[in-house]
GROMACS .gro file of N, CA and C in nm:
model
  219
    1TYR      N    1  18.794  10.687   3.906
    1TYR     CA    2  18.761  10.726   4.041
    1TYR      C    3  18.752  10.607   4.136
    2LEU      N    4  18.713  10.493   4.086
    2LEU     CA    5  18.697  10.376   4.171
    2LEU      C    6  18.829  10.337   4.238
    3GLU      N    7  18.938  10.343   4.163
    3GLU     CA    8  19.069  10.310   4.221
    3GLU      C    9  19.102  10.404   4.336
    4SER      N   10  19.074  10.531   4.320
    4SER     CA   11  19.101  10.630   4.424
    4SER      C   12  19.016  10.604   4.548
    5ILE      N   13  18.890  10.570   4.528
    5ILE     CA   14  18.801  10.541   4.640
    5ILE      C   15  18.848  10.418   4.716
    6LEU      N   16  18.881  10.313   4.644
    6LEU     CA   17  18.927  10.189   4.709
    6LEU      C   18  19.057  10.211   4.785
    7LEU      N   19  19.149  10.286   4.725
    7LEU     CA   20  19.276  10.317   4.791
    7LEU      C   21  19.250  10.395   4.919
    8ASN      N   22  19.159  10.491   4.913
    8ASN     CA   23  19.125  10.571   5.031
    8ASN      C   24  19.065  10.484   5.141
    9LEU      N   25  18.977  10.392   5.104
    9LEU     CA   26  18.915  10.303   5.203
    9LEU      C   27  19.020  10.215   5.271
   10VAL      N   28  19.110  10.159   5.195
   10VAL     CA   29  19.213  10.072   5.251
   10VAL      C   30  19.308  10.154   5.338
   11THR      N   31  19.349  10.269   5.290
   11THR     CA   32  19.440  10.355   5.366
   11THR      C   33  19.378  10.397   5.499
   12ASN      N   34  19.251  10.437   5.496
   12ASN     CA   35  19.184  10.478   5.620
   12ASN      C   36  19.163  10.361   5.714
   13ALA      N   37  19.136  10.242   5.662
   13ALA     CA   38  19.120  10.124   5.748
   13ALA      C   39  19.249  10.096   5.824
   14ILE      N   40  19.361  10.115   5.758
   14ILE     CA   41  19.491  10.094   5.824
   14ILE      C   42  19.522  10.210   5.919
   15LYS      N   43  19.501  10.332   5.873
   15LYS     CA   44  19.534  10.451   5.951
   15LYS      C   45  19.452  10.459   6.079
   16TYR      N   46  19.324  10.422   6.072
   16TYR     CA   47  19.235  10.434   6.187
   16TYR      C   48  19.200  10.299   6.246
   17CYS      N   49  19.297  10.208   6.247
   17CYS     CA   50  19.273  10.076   6.305
   17CYS      C   51  19.255  10.089   6.456
   18ASP      N   52  19.189   9.992   6.513
   18ASP     CA   53  19.165   9.989   6.657
   18ASP      C   54  19.288   9.926   6.722
   19ASP      N   55  19.357  10.002   6.806
   19ASP     CA   56  19.479   9.954   6.871
   19ASP      C   57  19.455   9.834   6.962
   20ASN      N   58  19.330   9.814   7.004
   20ASN     CA   59  19.297   9.701   7.091
   20ASN      C   60  19.278   9.571   7.013
   21LYS      N   61  19.276   9.579   6.882
   21LYS     CA   62  19.259   9.460   6.798
   21LYS      C   63  19.392   9.424   6.735
   22GLN      N   64  19.420   9.296   6.729
   22GLN     CA   65  19.550   9.249   6.684
   22GLN      C   66  19.571   9.269   6.534
   23ASP      N   67  19.470   9.242   6.453
   23ASP     CA   68  19.484   9.249   6.309
   23ASP      C   69  19.390   9.352   6.248
   24VAL      N   70  19.436   9.416   6.143
   24VAL     CA   71  19.349   9.501   6.064
   24VAL      C   72  19.273   9.411   5.967
   25GLN      N   73  19.141   9.424   5.965
   25GLN     CA   74  19.060   9.343   5.874
   25GLN      C   75  18.981   9.435   5.782
   26ILE      N   76  18.990   9.410   5.654
   26ILE     CA   77  18.915   9.483   5.554
   26ILE      C   78  18.844   9.380   5.469
   27LYS      N   79  18.714   9.398   5.454
   27LYS     CA   80  18.634   9.300   5.380
   27LYS      C   81  18.565   9.368   5.263
   28PHE      N   82  18.580   9.312   5.146
   28PHE     CA   83  18.512   9.359   5.025
   28PHE      C   84  18.420   9.249   4.977
   29ASP      N   85  18.293   9.281   4.962
   29ASP     CA   86  18.196   9.187   4.907
   29ASP      C   87  18.131   9.250   4.785
   30LEU      N   88  18.119   9.174   4.681
   30LEU     CA   89  18.051   9.220   4.560
   30LEU      C   90  17.919   9.145   4.551
   31VAL      N   91  17.809   9.221   4.554
   31VAL     CA   92  17.674   9.163   4.554
   31VAL      C   93  17.606   9.204   4.424
   32GLU      N   94  17.554   9.106   4.354
   32GLU     CA   95  17.485   9.133   4.228
   32GLU      C   96  17.335   9.134   4.252
   33THR      N   97  17.270   9.242   4.209
   33THR     CA   98  17.124   9.251   4.213
   33THR      C   99  17.075   9.251   4.069
   34ASP      N  100  16.945   9.264   4.051
   34ASP     CA  101  16.891   9.270   3.915
   34ASP      C  102  16.941   9.391   3.838
   35ASP      N  103  16.960   9.502   3.909
   35ASP     CA  104  16.994   9.628   3.842
   35ASP      C  105  17.135   9.678   3.867
   36TYR      N  106  17.200   9.630   3.972
   36TYR     CA  107  17.328   9.688   4.013
   36TYR      C  108  17.427   9.581   4.056
   37LEU      N  109  17.552   9.622   4.058
   37LEU     CA  110  17.655   9.551   4.133
   37LEU      C  111  17.685   9.640   4.252
   38VAL      N  112  17.678   9.584   4.371
   38VAL     CA  113  17.698   9.660   4.494
   38VAL      C  114  17.828   9.615   4.558
   39LEU      N  115  17.918   9.708   4.582
   39LEU     CA  116  18.042   9.678   4.651
   39LEU      C  117  18.024   9.716   4.797
   40GLU      N  118  18.026   9.617   4.885
   40GLU     CA  119  18.013   9.641   5.028
   40GLU      C  120  18.153   9.633   5.090
   41VAL      N  121  18.185   9.734   5.167
   41VAL     CA  122  18.318   9.741   5.228
   41VAL      C  123  18.302   9.757   5.378
   42SER      N  124  18.375   9.678   5.453
   42SER     CA  125  18.373   9.691   5.599
   42SER      C  126  18.513   9.669   5.653
   43ASP      N  127  18.536   9.722   5.771
   43ASP     CA  128  18.665   9.699   5.838
   43ASP      C  129  18.640   9.694   5.988
   44ASN      N  130  18.741   9.662   6.064
   44ASN     CA  131  18.727   9.654   6.210
   44ASN      C  132  18.796   9.772   6.278
   45GLY      N  133  18.792   9.887   6.212
   45GLY     CA  134  18.854  10.007   6.266
   45GLY      C  135  18.770  10.071   6.376
   46ILE      N  136  18.813  10.190   6.417
   46ILE     CA  137  18.749  10.258   6.529
   46ILE      C  138  18.619  10.326   6.490
   47GLY      N  139  18.592  10.341   6.360
   47GLY     CA  140  18.468  10.402   6.315
   47GLY      C  141  18.477  10.554   6.316
   48ILE      N  142  18.365  10.616   6.288
   48ILE     CA  143  18.359  10.762   6.284
   48ILE      C  144  18.229  10.808   6.349
   49ASN      N  145  18.238  10.915   6.422
   49ASN     CA  146  18.122  10.976   6.485
   49ASN      C  147  18.023  11.017   6.378
   50ILE      N  148  17.896  10.987   6.397
   50ILE     CA  149  17.794  11.013   6.295
   50ILE      C  150  17.786  11.161   6.259
   51ASN      N  151  17.803  11.250   6.356
   51ASN     CA  152  17.800  11.394   6.327
   51ASN      C  153  17.918  11.434   6.239
   52SER      N  154  18.033  11.378   6.266
   52SER     CA  155  18.151  11.406   6.183
   52SER      C  156  18.130  11.355   6.042
   53LEU      N  157  18.069  11.239   6.029
   53LEU     CA  158  18.044  11.181   5.897
   53LEU      C  159  17.958  11.274   5.813
   54PHE      N  160  17.851  11.325   5.870
   54PHE     CA  161  17.764  11.414   5.793
   54PHE      C  162  17.832  11.546   5.759
   55GLN      N  163  17.918  11.596   5.845
   55GLN     CA  164  17.994  11.719   5.814
   55GLN      C  165  18.085  11.694   5.694
   56ILE      N  166  18.149  11.579   5.691
   56ILE     CA  167  18.237  11.544   5.578
   56ILE      C  168  18.155  11.531   5.451
   57LEU      N  169  18.041  11.463   5.460
   57LEU     CA  170  17.958  11.441   5.341
   57LEU      C  171  17.900  11.571   5.287
   58VAL      N  172  17.857  11.659   5.376
   58VAL     CA  173  17.804  11.787   5.331
   58VAL      C  174  17.912  11.869   5.264
   59ALA      N  175  18.033  11.865   5.317
   59ALA     CA  176  18.144  11.941   5.259
   59ALA      C  177  18.177  11.891   5.119
   60SER      N  178  18.152  11.764   5.093
   60SER     CA  179  18.183  11.708   4.961
   60SER      C  180  18.055  11.666   4.889
   61SER      N  181  17.947  11.735   4.914
   61SER     CA  182  17.816  11.693   4.863
   61SER      C  183  17.807  11.691   4.711
   62ASN      N  184  17.892  11.763   4.642
   62ASN     CA  185  17.885  11.763   4.496
   62ASN      C  186  17.934  11.632   4.435
   63CYS      N  187  17.999  11.546   4.513
   63CYS     CA  188  18.049  11.420   4.457
   63CYS      C  189  17.997  11.298   4.532
   64VAL      N  190  17.898  11.317   4.617
   64VAL     CA  191  17.845  11.206   4.697
   64VAL      C  192  17.714  11.157   4.637
   65HIS      N  193  17.699  11.027   4.629
   65HIS     CA  194  17.574  10.966   4.586
   65HIS      C  195  17.488  10.945   4.710
   66TRP      N  196  17.398  11.038   4.738
   66TRP     CA  197  17.320  11.035   4.861
   66TRP      C  198  17.234  10.910   4.874
   67ASP      N  199  17.187  10.856   4.762
   67ASP     CA  200  17.105  10.735   4.771
   67ASP      C  201  17.184  10.620   4.831
   68ILE      N  202  17.313  10.613   4.804
   68ILE     CA  203  17.397  10.507   4.858
   68ILE      C  204  17.418  10.531   5.008
   69ILE      N  205  17.445  10.654   5.046
   69ILE     CA  206  17.469  10.686   5.186
   69ILE      C  207  17.345  10.658   5.269
   70ILE      N  208  17.231  10.699   5.222
   70ILE     CA  209  17.106  10.682   5.298
   70ILE      C  210  17.076  10.534   5.318
   71GLN      N  211  17.105  10.450   5.220
   71GLN     CA  212  17.078  10.307   5.233
   71GLN      C  213  17.166  10.243   5.339
   72SER      N  214  17.280  10.304   5.371
   72SER     CA  215  17.371  10.242   5.467
   72SER      C  216  17.331  10.269   5.611
   73PHE      N  217  17.229  10.351   5.633
   73PHE     CA  218  17.187  10.380   5.771
   73PHE      C  219  17.061  10.313   5.806
   0.00000   0.00000   0.00000
């Protein structure tokens, strides 16, 4: 599943890039904690409306790790 998630993130970063920015930037950081490895992903795309994000997450709630989503806000 990880490969699919990463491919989706990269594809969406390219697909929804900000036309006002010259380059598409995608950043992957791997952070090690005592208990976890955390993969942080960011890009310089246009973003997503917070209401739309929650609609998407609720629609796919059976496969979402809510603890991860909540920590990102």
